[in-house]
GROMACS .gro file of C-alpha atoms in nm:
model
  502
    1UNK     CA    1   2.216  -0.183   2.093
    2UNK     CA    2   2.514  -0.400   2.193
    3UNK     CA    3   2.828  -0.393   1.982
    4UNK     CA    4   2.855  -0.648   1.703
    5UNK     CA    5   3.079  -0.940   1.810
    6UNK     CA    6   3.368  -1.048   1.594
    7UNK     CA    7   3.204  -1.383   1.517
    8UNK     CA    8   2.830  -1.467   1.524
    9UNK     CA    9   2.679  -1.734   1.746
   10UNK     CA   10   2.565  -1.997   1.497
   11UNK     CA   11   2.364  -2.196   1.749
   12UNK     CA   12   1.988  -2.183   1.804
   13UNK     CA   13   1.928  -2.035   2.146
   14UNK     CA   14   1.549  -2.004   2.171
   15UNK     CA   15   1.424  -2.320   2.002
   16UNK     CA   16   1.067  -2.412   2.115
   17UNK     CA   17   1.199  -2.711   2.309
   18UNK     CA   18   1.415  -2.479   2.518
   19UNK     CA   19   1.136  -2.264   2.653
   20UNK     CA   20   0.800  -2.436   2.590
   21UNK     CA   21   0.539  -2.249   2.794
   22UNK     CA   22   0.764  -2.118   3.069
   23UNK     CA   23   0.546  -1.821   3.153
   24UNK     CA   24   0.447  -1.483   3.030
   25UNK     CA   25   0.564  -1.125   3.038
   26UNK     CA   26   0.623  -1.003   3.392
   27UNK     CA   27   0.495  -0.667   3.281
   28UNK     CA   28   0.129  -0.769   3.294
   29UNK     CA   29  -0.066  -0.512   3.097
   30UNK     CA   30  -0.400  -0.662   3.202
   31UNK     CA   31  -0.339  -0.748   3.566
   32UNK     CA   32  -0.602  -0.503   3.685
   33UNK     CA   33  -0.886  -0.689   3.521
   34UNK     CA   34  -0.750  -1.032   3.422
   35UNK     CA   35  -0.793  -1.182   3.768
   36UNK     CA   36  -1.159  -1.087   3.782
   37UNK     CA   37  -1.224  -1.225   3.435
   38UNK     CA   38  -1.046  -1.552   3.508
   39UNK     CA   39  -1.282  -1.617   3.803
   40UNK     CA   40  -1.584  -1.620   3.573
   41UNK     CA   41  -1.686  -1.990   3.545
   42UNK     CA   42  -1.814  -1.930   3.192
   43UNK     CA   43  -1.463  -1.844   3.075
   44UNK     CA   44  -1.334  -2.133   2.863
   45UNK     CA   45  -0.997  -1.978   2.789
   46UNK     CA   46  -0.800  -2.080   3.095
   47UNK     CA   47  -0.668  -1.729   3.147
   48UNK     CA   48  -0.305  -1.814   3.230
   49UNK     CA   49  -0.134  -1.482   3.163
   50UNK     CA   50  -0.177  -1.191   2.929
   51UNK     CA   51  -0.045  -1.373   2.623
   52UNK     CA   52  -0.301  -1.650   2.675
   53UNK     CA   53  -0.583  -1.396   2.674
   54UNK     CA   54  -0.448  -1.225   2.366
   55UNK     CA   55  -0.410  -1.553   2.177
   56UNK     CA   56  -0.765  -1.654   2.267
   57UNK     CA   57  -0.891  -1.318   2.144
   58UNK     CA   58  -0.730  -1.388   1.806
   59UNK     CA   59  -0.980  -1.671   1.759
   60UNK     CA   60  -1.257  -1.419   1.690
   61UNK     CA   61  -1.330  -1.413   1.317
   62UNK     CA   62  -1.372  -1.036   1.299
   63UNK     CA   63  -1.046  -0.980   1.486
   64UNK     CA   64  -0.864  -1.213   1.249
   65UNK     CA   65  -1.010  -1.044   0.942
   66UNK     CA   66  -0.922  -0.692   1.061
   67UNK     CA   67  -0.574  -0.787   1.176
   68UNK     CA   68  -0.503  -0.968   0.849
   69UNK     CA   69  -0.608  -0.657   0.659
   70UNK     CA   70  -0.345  -0.454   0.839
   71UNK     CA   71  -0.071  -0.718   0.827
   72UNK     CA   72  -0.118  -0.789   0.457
   73UNK     CA   73  -0.110  -0.418   0.377
   74UNK     CA   74   0.219  -0.389   0.562
   75UNK     CA   75   0.398  -0.639   0.337
   76UNK     CA   76   0.220  -0.562   0.009
   77UNK     CA   77   0.487  -0.313  -0.111
   78UNK     CA   78   0.825  -0.475  -0.182
   79UNK     CA   79   1.116  -0.417   0.053
   80UNK     CA   80   1.358  -0.165  -0.095
   81UNK     CA   81   1.724  -0.166   0.011
   82UNK     CA   82   1.953   0.122  -0.086
   83UNK     CA   83   2.320   0.186  -0.010
   84UNK     CA   84   2.384   0.385   0.303
   85UNK     CA   85   2.656   0.588   0.129
   86UNK     CA   86   2.820   0.656  -0.206
   87UNK     CA   87   3.131   0.440  -0.175
   88UNK     CA   88   3.170   0.115  -0.366
   89UNK     CA   89   3.177  -0.081  -0.039
   90UNK     CA   90   2.843   0.077   0.059
   91UNK     CA   91   2.690  -0.041  -0.269
   92UNK     CA   92   2.827  -0.395  -0.225
   93UNK     CA   93   2.687  -0.414   0.129
   94UNK     CA   94   2.342  -0.316   0.001
   95UNK     CA   95   2.353  -0.569  -0.283
   96UNK     CA   96   2.456  -0.845  -0.043
   97UNK     CA   97   2.173  -0.756   0.195
   98UNK     CA   98   1.922  -0.769  -0.091
   99UNK     CA   99   2.031  -1.123  -0.178
  100UNK     CA  100   2.019  -1.240   0.184
  101UNK     CA  101   1.676  -1.093   0.254
  102UNK     CA  102   1.530  -1.250  -0.059
  103UNK     CA  103   1.680  -1.588   0.033
  104UNK     CA  104   1.505  -1.607   0.373
  105UNK     CA  105   1.164  -1.479   0.253
  106UNK     CA  106   1.165  -1.144   0.427
  107UNK     CA  107   0.798  -1.067   0.347
  108UNK     CA  108   0.676  -1.370   0.542
  109UNK     CA  109   0.906  -1.285   0.831
  110UNK     CA  110   0.794  -0.922   0.829
  111UNK     CA  111   0.430  -1.026   0.850
  112UNK     CA  112   0.507  -1.243   1.153
  113UNK     CA  113   0.701  -0.960   1.317
  114UNK     CA  114   0.407  -0.726   1.265
  115UNK     CA  115   0.215  -0.923   1.527
  116UNK     CA  116   0.393  -0.683   1.762
  117UNK     CA  117   0.100  -0.447   1.703
  118UNK     CA  118  -0.122  -0.713   1.862
  119UNK     CA  119   0.089  -0.828   2.158
  120UNK     CA  120   0.288  -0.508   2.208
  121UNK     CA  121   0.616  -0.661   2.098
  122UNK     CA  122   0.762  -0.934   1.878
  123UNK     CA  123   1.097  -1.110   1.886
  124UNK     CA  124   1.291  -1.295   1.613
  125UNK     CA  125   1.609  -1.499   1.645
  126UNK     CA  126   1.878  -1.473   1.378
  127UNK     CA  127   2.021  -1.807   1.266
  128UNK     CA  128   2.372  -1.747   1.131
  129UNK     CA  129   2.585  -1.957   0.899
  130UNK     CA  130   2.951  -1.920   0.804
  131UNK     CA  131   3.011  -1.954   0.430
  132UNK     CA  132   3.387  -1.936   0.390
  133UNK     CA  133   3.485  -1.594   0.515
  134UNK     CA  134   3.132  -1.457   0.475
  135UNK     CA  135   2.853  -1.455   0.733
  136UNK     CA  136   2.516  -1.563   0.593
  137UNK     CA  137   2.173  -1.514   0.751
  138UNK     CA  138   2.030  -1.864   0.724
  139UNK     CA  139   1.696  -1.768   0.879
  140UNK     CA  140   1.521  -1.514   1.097
  141UNK     CA  141   1.275  -1.710   1.312
  142UNK     CA  142   0.996  -1.518   1.483
  143UNK     CA  143   0.956  -1.670   1.828
  144UNK     CA  144   0.668  -1.703   2.072
  145UNK     CA  145   0.646  -1.374   2.265
  146UNK     CA  146   0.652  -1.574   2.589
  147UNK     CA  147   1.030  -1.618   2.560
  148UNK     CA  148   1.070  -1.254   2.661
  149UNK     CA  149   0.999  -1.102   3.000
  150UNK     CA  150   1.078  -0.746   3.095
  151UNK     CA  151   1.287  -0.646   3.391
  152UNK     CA  152   1.060  -0.451   3.624
  153UNK     CA  153   1.342  -0.218   3.726
  154UNK     CA  154   1.542  -0.157   3.408
  155UNK     CA  155   1.263  -0.242   3.160
  156UNK     CA  156   1.522  -0.441   2.961
  157UNK     CA  157   1.410  -0.757   2.777
  158UNK     CA  158   1.521  -1.086   2.930
  159UNK     CA  159   1.535  -1.424   2.757
  160UNK     CA  160   1.333  -1.689   2.943
  161UNK     CA  161   1.424  -2.056   2.904
  162UNK     CA  162   1.358  -2.372   3.101
  163UNK     CA  163   1.709  -2.355   3.236
  164UNK     CA  164   1.671  -1.990   3.341
  165UNK     CA  165   1.303  -1.918   3.399
  166UNK     CA  166   1.392  -1.590   3.572
  167UNK     CA  167   1.543  -1.469   3.246
  168UNK     CA  168   1.888  -1.374   3.121
  169UNK     CA  169   2.026  -1.087   2.918
  170UNK     CA  170   1.984  -1.123   2.543
  171UNK     CA  171   2.305  -1.239   2.374
  172UNK     CA  172   2.460  -0.990   2.131
  173UNK     CA  173   2.380  -0.998   1.760
  174UNK     CA  174   2.116  -1.265   1.801
  175UNK     CA  175   1.764  -1.125   1.853
  176UNK     CA  176   1.562  -0.864   1.666
  177UNK     CA  177   1.298  -0.687   1.876
  178UNK     CA  178   1.003  -0.495   1.738
  179UNK     CA  179   0.811  -0.300   2.003
  180UNK     CA  180   0.508  -0.074   1.994
  181UNK     CA  181   0.569   0.296   2.063
  182UNK     CA  182   0.562   0.384   2.433
  183UNK     CA  183   0.367   0.665   2.594
  184UNK     CA  184   0.656   0.732   2.837
  185UNK     CA  185   0.996   0.594   2.933
  186UNK     CA  186   0.863   0.391   3.224
  187UNK     CA  187   0.713   0.130   2.992
  188UNK     CA  188   0.920  -0.146   2.828
  189UNK     CA  189   0.698  -0.119   2.521
  190UNK     CA  190   0.367   0.023   2.415
  191UNK     CA  191   0.052  -0.183   2.477
  192UNK     CA  192  -0.076  -0.408   2.202
  193UNK     CA  193  -0.412  -0.346   2.040
  194UNK     CA  194  -0.528  -0.676   2.193
  195UNK     CA  195  -0.580  -0.477   2.514
  196UNK     CA  196  -0.870  -0.297   2.349
  197UNK     CA  197  -1.001  -0.593   2.151
  198UNK     CA  198  -1.030  -0.837   2.438
  199UNK     CA  199  -1.342  -0.690   2.598
  200UNK     CA  200  -1.554  -0.663   2.280
  201UNK     CA  201  -1.466  -1.024   2.198
  202UNK     CA  202  -1.546  -1.139   2.551
  203UNK     CA  203  -1.879  -0.956   2.550
  204UNK     CA  204  -1.968  -1.110   2.215
  205UNK     CA  205  -1.891  -1.460   2.339
  206UNK     CA  206  -2.096  -1.417   2.653
  207UNK     CA  207  -2.370  -1.252   2.450
  208UNK     CA  208  -2.379  -1.541   2.203
  209UNK     CA  209  -2.429  -1.784   2.491
  210UNK     CA  210  -2.714  -1.582   2.643
  211UNK     CA  211  -2.869  -1.509   2.305
  212UNK     CA  212  -2.869  -1.876   2.211
  213UNK     CA  213  -3.051  -1.960   2.536
  214UNK     CA  214  -3.302  -1.680   2.474
  215UNK     CA  215  -3.370  -1.801   2.121
  216UNK     CA  216  -3.424  -2.153   2.245
  217UNK     CA  217  -3.659  -2.032   2.516
  218UNK     CA  218  -3.853  -1.763   2.333
  219UNK     CA  219  -3.786  -1.797   1.966
  220UNK     CA  220  -3.903  -2.156   1.908
  221UNK     CA  221  -4.282  -2.230   1.903
  222UNK     CA  222  -4.395  -2.436   2.205
  223UNK     CA  223  -4.651  -2.715   2.173
  224UNK     CA  224  -4.900  -2.750   2.458
  225UNK     CA  225  -5.204  -2.957   2.564
  226UNK     CA  226  -5.500  -2.808   2.747
  227UNK     CA  227  -5.635  -3.028   3.028
  228UNK     CA  228  -5.931  -3.001   3.261
  229UNK     CA  229  -5.924  -2.821   3.590
  230UNK     CA  230  -5.845  -3.135   3.786
  231UNK     CA  231  -5.654  -3.369   3.556
  232UNK     CA  232  -5.551  -3.701   3.694
  233UNK     CA  233  -5.191  -3.811   3.709
  234UNK     CA  234  -5.255  -4.048   3.421
  235UNK     CA  235  -5.398  -3.765   3.205
  236UNK     CA  236  -5.098  -3.544   3.276
  237UNK     CA  237  -4.857  -3.820   3.187
  238UNK     CA  238  -5.049  -3.895   2.869
  239UNK     CA  239  -5.027  -3.528   2.767
  240UNK     CA  240  -4.650  -3.518   2.830
  241UNK     CA  241  -4.603  -3.837   2.630
  242UNK     CA  242  -4.794  -3.679   2.342
  243UNK     CA  243  -4.570  -3.369   2.348
  244UNK     CA  244  -4.260  -3.590   2.363
  245UNK     CA  245  -4.391  -3.781   2.063
  246UNK     CA  246  -4.416  -3.456   1.867
  247UNK     CA  247  -4.058  -3.364   1.961
  248UNK     CA  248  -3.929  -3.708   1.864
  249UNK     CA  249  -4.124  -3.714   1.541
  250UNK     CA  250  -4.318  -4.034   1.627
  251UNK     CA  251  -4.690  -4.101   1.603
  252UNK     CA  252  -4.926  -4.024   1.890
  253UNK     CA  253  -5.276  -4.115   2.003
  254UNK     CA  254  -5.504  -3.866   2.181
  255UNK     CA  255  -5.821  -3.921   2.382
  256UNK     CA  256  -6.138  -3.779   2.244
  257UNK     CA  257  -6.167  -3.411   2.335
  258UNK     CA  258  -5.791  -3.356   2.364
  259UNK     CA  259  -5.598  -3.135   2.119
  260UNK     CA  260  -5.242  -3.013   2.086
  261UNK     CA  261  -5.188  -2.644   2.012
  262UNK     CA  262  -4.875  -2.438   1.938
  263UNK     CA  263  -4.776  -2.129   2.134
  264UNK     CA  264  -4.609  -1.891   1.889
  265UNK     CA  265  -4.326  -1.666   2.005
  266UNK     CA  266  -4.436  -1.308   2.057
  267UNK     CA  267  -4.253  -1.011   1.911
  268UNK     CA  268  -3.952  -0.915   2.122
  269UNK     CA  269  -4.014  -0.647   2.377
  270UNK     CA  270  -3.679  -0.474   2.318
  271UNK     CA  271  -3.311  -0.525   2.246
  272UNK     CA  272  -3.139  -0.621   1.924
  273UNK     CA  273  -2.846  -0.863   1.928
  274UNK     CA  274  -2.749  -0.766   1.574
  275UNK     CA  275  -2.693  -0.408   1.685
  276UNK     CA  276  -2.498  -0.531   1.985
  277UNK     CA  277  -2.261  -0.744   1.780
  278UNK     CA  278  -2.225  -0.467   1.520
  279UNK     CA  279  -2.115  -0.224   1.789
  280UNK     CA  280  -1.865  -0.475   1.928
  281UNK     CA  281  -1.725  -0.541   1.580
  282UNK     CA  282  -1.693  -0.166   1.522
  283UNK     CA  283  -1.495  -0.134   1.844
  284UNK     CA  284  -1.264  -0.410   1.722
  285UNK     CA  285  -1.218  -0.247   1.382
  286UNK     CA  286  -1.149   0.093   1.538
  287UNK     CA  287  -0.878  -0.061   1.755
  288UNK     CA  288  -0.704  -0.255   1.479
  289UNK     CA  289  -0.735  -0.043   1.163
  290UNK     CA  290  -0.818   0.292   1.321
  291UNK     CA  291  -1.172   0.307   1.180
  292UNK     CA  292  -1.456   0.077   1.079
  293UNK     CA  293  -1.541   0.220   0.737
  294UNK     CA  294  -1.318  -0.025   0.547
  295UNK     CA  295  -1.484  -0.316   0.728
  296UNK     CA  296  -1.836  -0.225   0.618
  297UNK     CA  297  -2.015  -0.172   0.289
  298UNK     CA  298  -2.195   0.160   0.264
  299UNK     CA  299  -2.299   0.427   0.013
  300UNK     CA  300  -2.072   0.701   0.143
  301UNK     CA  301  -1.773   0.678  -0.089
  302UNK     CA  302  -1.615   1.000   0.035
  303UNK     CA  303  -1.624   0.882   0.396
  304UNK     CA  304  -1.475   0.549   0.290
  305UNK     CA  305  -1.183   0.727   0.125
  306UNK     CA  306  -1.115   0.922   0.443
  307UNK     CA  307  -1.123   0.599   0.646
  308UNK     CA  308  -0.884   0.435   0.400
  309UNK     CA  309  -0.635   0.717   0.452
  310UNK     CA  310  -0.639   0.640   0.825
  311UNK     CA  311  -0.547   0.280   0.752
  312UNK     CA  312  -0.275   0.391   0.510
  313UNK     CA  313  -0.111   0.603   0.778
  314UNK     CA  314  -0.112   0.312   1.022
  315UNK     CA  315   0.039   0.080   0.762
  316UNK     CA  316   0.307   0.337   0.679
  317UNK     CA  317   0.403   0.364   1.045
  318UNK     CA  318   0.412  -0.018   1.081
  319UNK     CA  319   0.638  -0.059   0.777
  320UNK     CA  320   0.875   0.214   0.896
  321UNK     CA  321   0.914   0.058   1.241
  322UNK     CA  322   0.986  -0.288   1.098
  323UNK     CA  323   1.244  -0.149   0.856
  324UNK     CA  324   1.411   0.047   1.136
  325UNK     CA  325   1.424  -0.263   1.356
  326UNK     CA  326   1.580  -0.475   1.080
  327UNK     CA  327   1.832  -0.203   0.995
  328UNK     CA  328   1.935  -0.165   1.359
  329UNK     CA  329   1.983  -0.541   1.395
  330UNK     CA  330   2.057  -0.787   1.113
  331UNK     CA  331   2.153  -0.520   0.856
  332UNK     CA  332   2.401  -0.363   1.099
  333UNK     CA  333   2.545  -0.699   1.203
  334UNK     CA  334   2.589  -0.830   0.847
  335UNK     CA  335   2.750  -0.506   0.732
  336UNK     CA  336   2.993  -0.508   1.024
  337UNK     CA  337   3.096  -0.868   0.958
  338UNK     CA  338   3.106  -0.881   0.578
  339UNK     CA  339   3.186  -0.519   0.485
  340UNK     CA  340   3.372  -0.353   0.772
  341UNK     CA  341   3.364   0.024   0.748
  342UNK     CA  342   3.070   0.034   0.504
  343UNK     CA  343   2.761   0.239   0.576
  344UNK     CA  344   2.460   0.034   0.685
  345UNK     CA  345   2.207   0.005   0.399
  346UNK     CA  346   1.873   0.182   0.424
  347UNK     CA  347   1.552  -0.025   0.426
  348UNK     CA  348   1.206   0.100   0.333
  349UNK     CA  349   0.868   0.001   0.193
  350UNK     CA  350   0.676   0.247  -0.023
  351UNK     CA  351   0.328   0.212   0.124
  352UNK     CA  352   0.187   0.519  -0.052
  353UNK     CA  353  -0.108   0.438  -0.282
  354UNK     CA  354  -0.024   0.424  -0.655
  355UNK     CA  355  -0.041   0.754  -0.837
  356UNK     CA  356  -0.329   0.829  -1.072
  357UNK     CA  357  -0.135   0.833  -1.399
  358UNK     CA  358  -0.434   0.955  -1.599
  359UNK     CA  359  -0.454   1.266  -1.383
  360UNK     CA  360  -0.079   1.316  -1.406
  361UNK     CA  361  -0.082   1.280  -1.785
  362UNK     CA  362  -0.358   1.539  -1.807
  363UNK     CA  363  -0.160   1.776  -1.587
  364UNK     CA  364   0.158   1.724  -1.791
  365UNK     CA  365  -0.028   1.790  -2.115
  366UNK     CA  366  -0.176   2.112  -1.973
  367UNK     CA  367   0.164   2.240  -1.863
  368UNK     CA  368   0.314   2.142  -2.198
  369UNK     CA  369   0.050   2.335  -2.389
  370UNK     CA  370   0.119   2.646  -2.181
  371UNK     CA  371   0.499   2.627  -2.166
  372UNK     CA  372   0.607   2.439  -2.480
  373UNK     CA  373   0.835   2.213  -2.273
  374UNK     CA  374   0.867   1.842  -2.336
  375UNK     CA  375   0.972   1.550  -2.113
  376UNK     CA  376   1.297   1.362  -2.119
  377UNK     CA  377   1.292   0.989  -2.206
  378UNK     CA  378   1.408   0.908  -1.853
  379UNK     CA  379   1.108   1.091  -1.708
  380UNK     CA  380   0.860   0.907  -1.930
  381UNK     CA  381   1.005   0.566  -1.841
  382UNK     CA  382   1.029   0.646  -1.470
  383UNK     CA  383   0.677   0.787  -1.432
  384UNK     CA  384   0.474   0.588  -1.684
  385UNK     CA  385   0.680   0.268  -1.703
  386UNK     CA  386   0.679   0.035  -2.001
  387UNK     CA  387   0.932   0.020  -2.283
  388UNK     CA  388   0.968   0.318  -2.516
  389UNK     CA  389   1.157   0.396  -2.834
  390UNK     CA  390   1.179   0.717  -3.031
  391UNK     CA  391   0.939   0.748  -3.323
  392UNK     CA  392   1.056   0.856  -3.671
  393UNK     CA  393   0.916   1.210  -3.635
  394UNK     CA  394   1.034   1.277  -3.283
  395UNK     CA  395   1.308   1.531  -3.219
  396UNK     CA  396   1.571   1.507  -2.944
  397UNK     CA  397   1.477   1.675  -2.616
  398UNK     CA  398   1.626   2.018  -2.565
  399UNK     CA  399   1.622   2.017  -2.187
  400UNK     CA  400   1.853   1.820  -1.957
  401UNK     CA  401   1.719   1.534  -1.748
  402UNK     CA  402   1.786   1.739  -1.434
  403UNK     CA  403   1.524   1.994  -1.534
  404UNK     CA  404   1.175   1.916  -1.403
  405UNK     CA  405   0.994   1.747  -1.694
  406UNK     CA  406   0.645   1.877  -1.748
  407UNK     CA  407   0.523   1.748  -2.084
  408UNK     CA  408   0.385   1.407  -2.167
  409UNK     CA  409   0.361   1.432  -2.545
  410UNK     CA  410   0.486   1.697  -2.790
  411UNK     CA  411   0.264   1.840  -3.061
  412UNK     CA  412   0.302   1.657  -3.396
  413UNK     CA  413   0.571   1.806  -3.620
  414UNK     CA  414   0.505   1.834  -3.996
  415UNK     CA  415   0.809   1.708  -4.189
  416UNK     CA  416   0.992   1.955  -4.414
  417UNK     CA  417   0.993   1.886  -4.787
  418UNK     CA  418   1.219   1.990  -5.073
  419UNK     CA  419   0.963   2.253  -5.183
  420UNK     CA  420   0.980   2.404  -4.832
  421UNK     CA  421   1.357   2.431  -4.865
  422UNK     CA  422   1.328   2.600  -5.205
  423UNK     CA  423   1.070   2.854  -5.085
  424UNK     CA  424   1.274   2.929  -4.774
  425UNK     CA  425   1.582   2.981  -4.992
  426UNK     CA  426   1.403   3.222  -5.228
  427UNK     CA  427   1.262   3.421  -4.937
  428UNK     CA  428   1.576   3.413  -4.726
  429UNK     CA  429   1.805   3.534  -5.006
  430UNK     CA  430   1.544   3.788  -5.132
  431UNK     CA  431   1.580   3.638  -5.480
  432UNK     CA  432   1.210   3.654  -5.563
  433UNK     CA  433   1.182   4.019  -5.457
  434UNK     CA  434   1.486   4.123  -5.660
  435UNK     CA  435   1.360   3.938  -5.968
  436UNK     CA  436   1.015   4.096  -5.950
  437UNK     CA  437   1.148   4.446  -5.889
  438UNK     CA  438   1.125   4.562  -6.258
  439UNK     CA  439   0.752   4.491  -6.249
  440UNK     CA  440   0.671   4.616  -5.902
  441UNK     CA  441   0.868   4.942  -5.903
  442UNK     CA  442   0.659   5.113  -6.182
  443UNK     CA  443   0.341   5.009  -6.004
  444UNK     CA  444   0.463   5.161  -5.680
  445UNK     CA  445   0.536   5.489  -5.864
  446UNK     CA  446   0.186   5.495  -6.019
  447UNK     CA  447   0.025   5.441  -5.681
  448UNK     CA  448   0.226   5.723  -5.534
  449UNK     CA  449   0.147   5.976  -5.812
  450UNK     CA  450  -0.224   5.902  -5.881
  451UNK     CA  451  -0.467   6.161  -5.744
  452UNK     CA  452  -0.795   5.966  -5.787
  453UNK     CA  453  -0.929   5.639  -5.925
  454UNK     CA  454  -0.966   5.768  -6.281
  455UNK     CA  455  -0.610   5.897  -6.282
  456UNK     CA  456  -0.490   5.560  -6.137
  457UNK     CA  457  -0.674   5.364  -6.411
  458UNK     CA  458  -0.517   5.578  -6.686
  459UNK     CA  459  -0.168   5.546  -6.544
  460UNK     CA  460  -0.203   5.164  -6.506
  461UNK     CA  461  -0.317   5.136  -6.872
  462UNK     CA  462   0.007   5.303  -6.970
  463UNK     CA  463   0.207   5.028  -6.803
  464UNK     CA  464   0.097   4.774  -7.065
  465UNK     CA  465   0.387   4.888  -7.283
  466UNK     CA  466   0.644   4.777  -7.021
  467UNK     CA  467   0.875   4.490  -7.131
  468UNK     CA  468   0.782   4.140  -7.010
  469UNK     CA  469   0.956   4.017  -6.691
  470UNK     CA  470   1.166   3.746  -6.855
  471UNK     CA  471   1.388   3.698  -6.551
  472UNK     CA  472   1.096   3.630  -6.317
  473UNK     CA  473   0.933   3.399  -6.571
  474UNK     CA  474   1.257   3.206  -6.604
  475UNK     CA  475   1.288   3.175  -6.228
  476UNK     CA  476   0.934   3.040  -6.190
  477UNK     CA  477   0.984   2.797  -6.476
  478UNK     CA  478   1.305   2.659  -6.326
  479UNK     CA  479   1.145   2.627  -5.983
  480UNK     CA  480   0.850   2.440  -6.128
  481UNK     CA  481   1.086   2.206  -6.314
  482UNK     CA  482   1.293   2.141  -6.000
  483UNK     CA  483   0.984   2.070  -5.793
  484UNK     CA  484   0.850   1.826  -6.052
  485UNK     CA  485   1.183   1.648  -6.069
  486UNK     CA  486   1.211   1.622  -5.691
  487UNK     CA  487   0.860   1.489  -5.663
  488UNK     CA  488   0.919   1.221  -5.926
  489UNK     CA  489   1.270   1.108  -5.829
  490UNK     CA  490   1.295   1.210  -5.465
  491UNK     CA  491   1.606   1.415  -5.544
  492UNK     CA  492   1.690   1.708  -5.319
  493UNK     CA  493   1.651   2.061  -5.450
  494UNK     CA  494   1.977   2.251  -5.433
  495UNK     CA  495   1.987   2.623  -5.518
  496UNK     CA  496   2.241   2.708  -5.786
  497UNK     CA  497   2.452   3.020  -5.828
  498UNK     CA  498   2.207   3.166  -6.082
  499UNK     CA  499   1.934   3.163  -5.817
  500UNK     CA  500   2.155   3.335  -5.565
  501UNK     CA  501   2.246   3.603  -5.822
  502UNK     CA  502   1.877   3.663  -5.905
   0.00000   0.00000   0.00000
């Protein structure tokens, strides 16, 4: 990649009027077979170079449908731009790039650039504008691939114009190139998938022509007239006129003894054009989206899911290559001009399929039940989205947001009441036990000294003469009064010094 110049070239170098149809790539990926195909008189494409063949192949409806499926999937996720570093200047460079990409409609441009997977490469020209002391990307125009030829010795791209049909070196900070991966360093770019789609499309077109002729010859009933063994010329002409009258839908007059019959088409002896076209369409789908399962409707859901994963991997690779190309070109140039010294922002598209939130919620609930952990508010908002606010019974999370959250919803918490506070106070301070001690201690002694049930009954009867537990009765009475008062007035129950003393 050439160094970024101090000032951008604000002119338009590769406008359509400057190059028109000046030629095609000198690296002819189809030279071995294109010449033979172009000699076929049935070819209506005027095979003038590889790009011409590839453009003609795009006219096939199945090719267009399959290619659109892949291109649309590549721009479905939004473009994400993040700072390349942690400094304030890095953040400002990323924010500026976000604004500029949104202004030019980067999704449309990305879809046009993705035609590199068809031709093998794509080229876009950056149109710059100077806004005060700031460089602005006014547009990023995807050009006809014919404006680029590849040097046969260095494999470098050359810009072809009417003024310089042999090509010239690309000017710095002006063109973004997206190329298919190469199989080795001797190629300027990897071949486009049009190489593999051309033949199925060509076979289908030639097959349609032959099949139409066969249907006309053998599929349509033929009317005929039976004549004598030695018909005269006049009789033959009369029979032909009668058949022509049938074809034209007019009335006819036959001699007595003549009749017109219809020869029905017989069942075909072999061959099925539907199977032929299906196989060609499957070849096209395999070349473009890596499989043909997503192009057909069938009962095998599991197989369809596997095929969809193949397409997802292709789309992920496409999105990564486009983002890398934009980062190495316009993102680097804009950062160098507008924010010298800043790290170049990172570009990405999250092409992964959306997560099954129902399954994740079930997993979180299972972990929560086993561990007792609960999620942070930041985790809930990040994973499940929406707007949340804390309910009246919720308690603050006890774990930091850095800890891995594992719980979706905590178990419901029963609110504490004033009665609960009073009971906890009596138990915690051992007030109830101390107050009931005069009653319980004699019973404990009887249980310890009794030798059998009769002896225990006699000893318990003797306890009837014990004094009444006035202290415990007073405590219960005051607790009952406090509970009634709190229930009626909503007043809190506060233990007094008498309770604490027993």
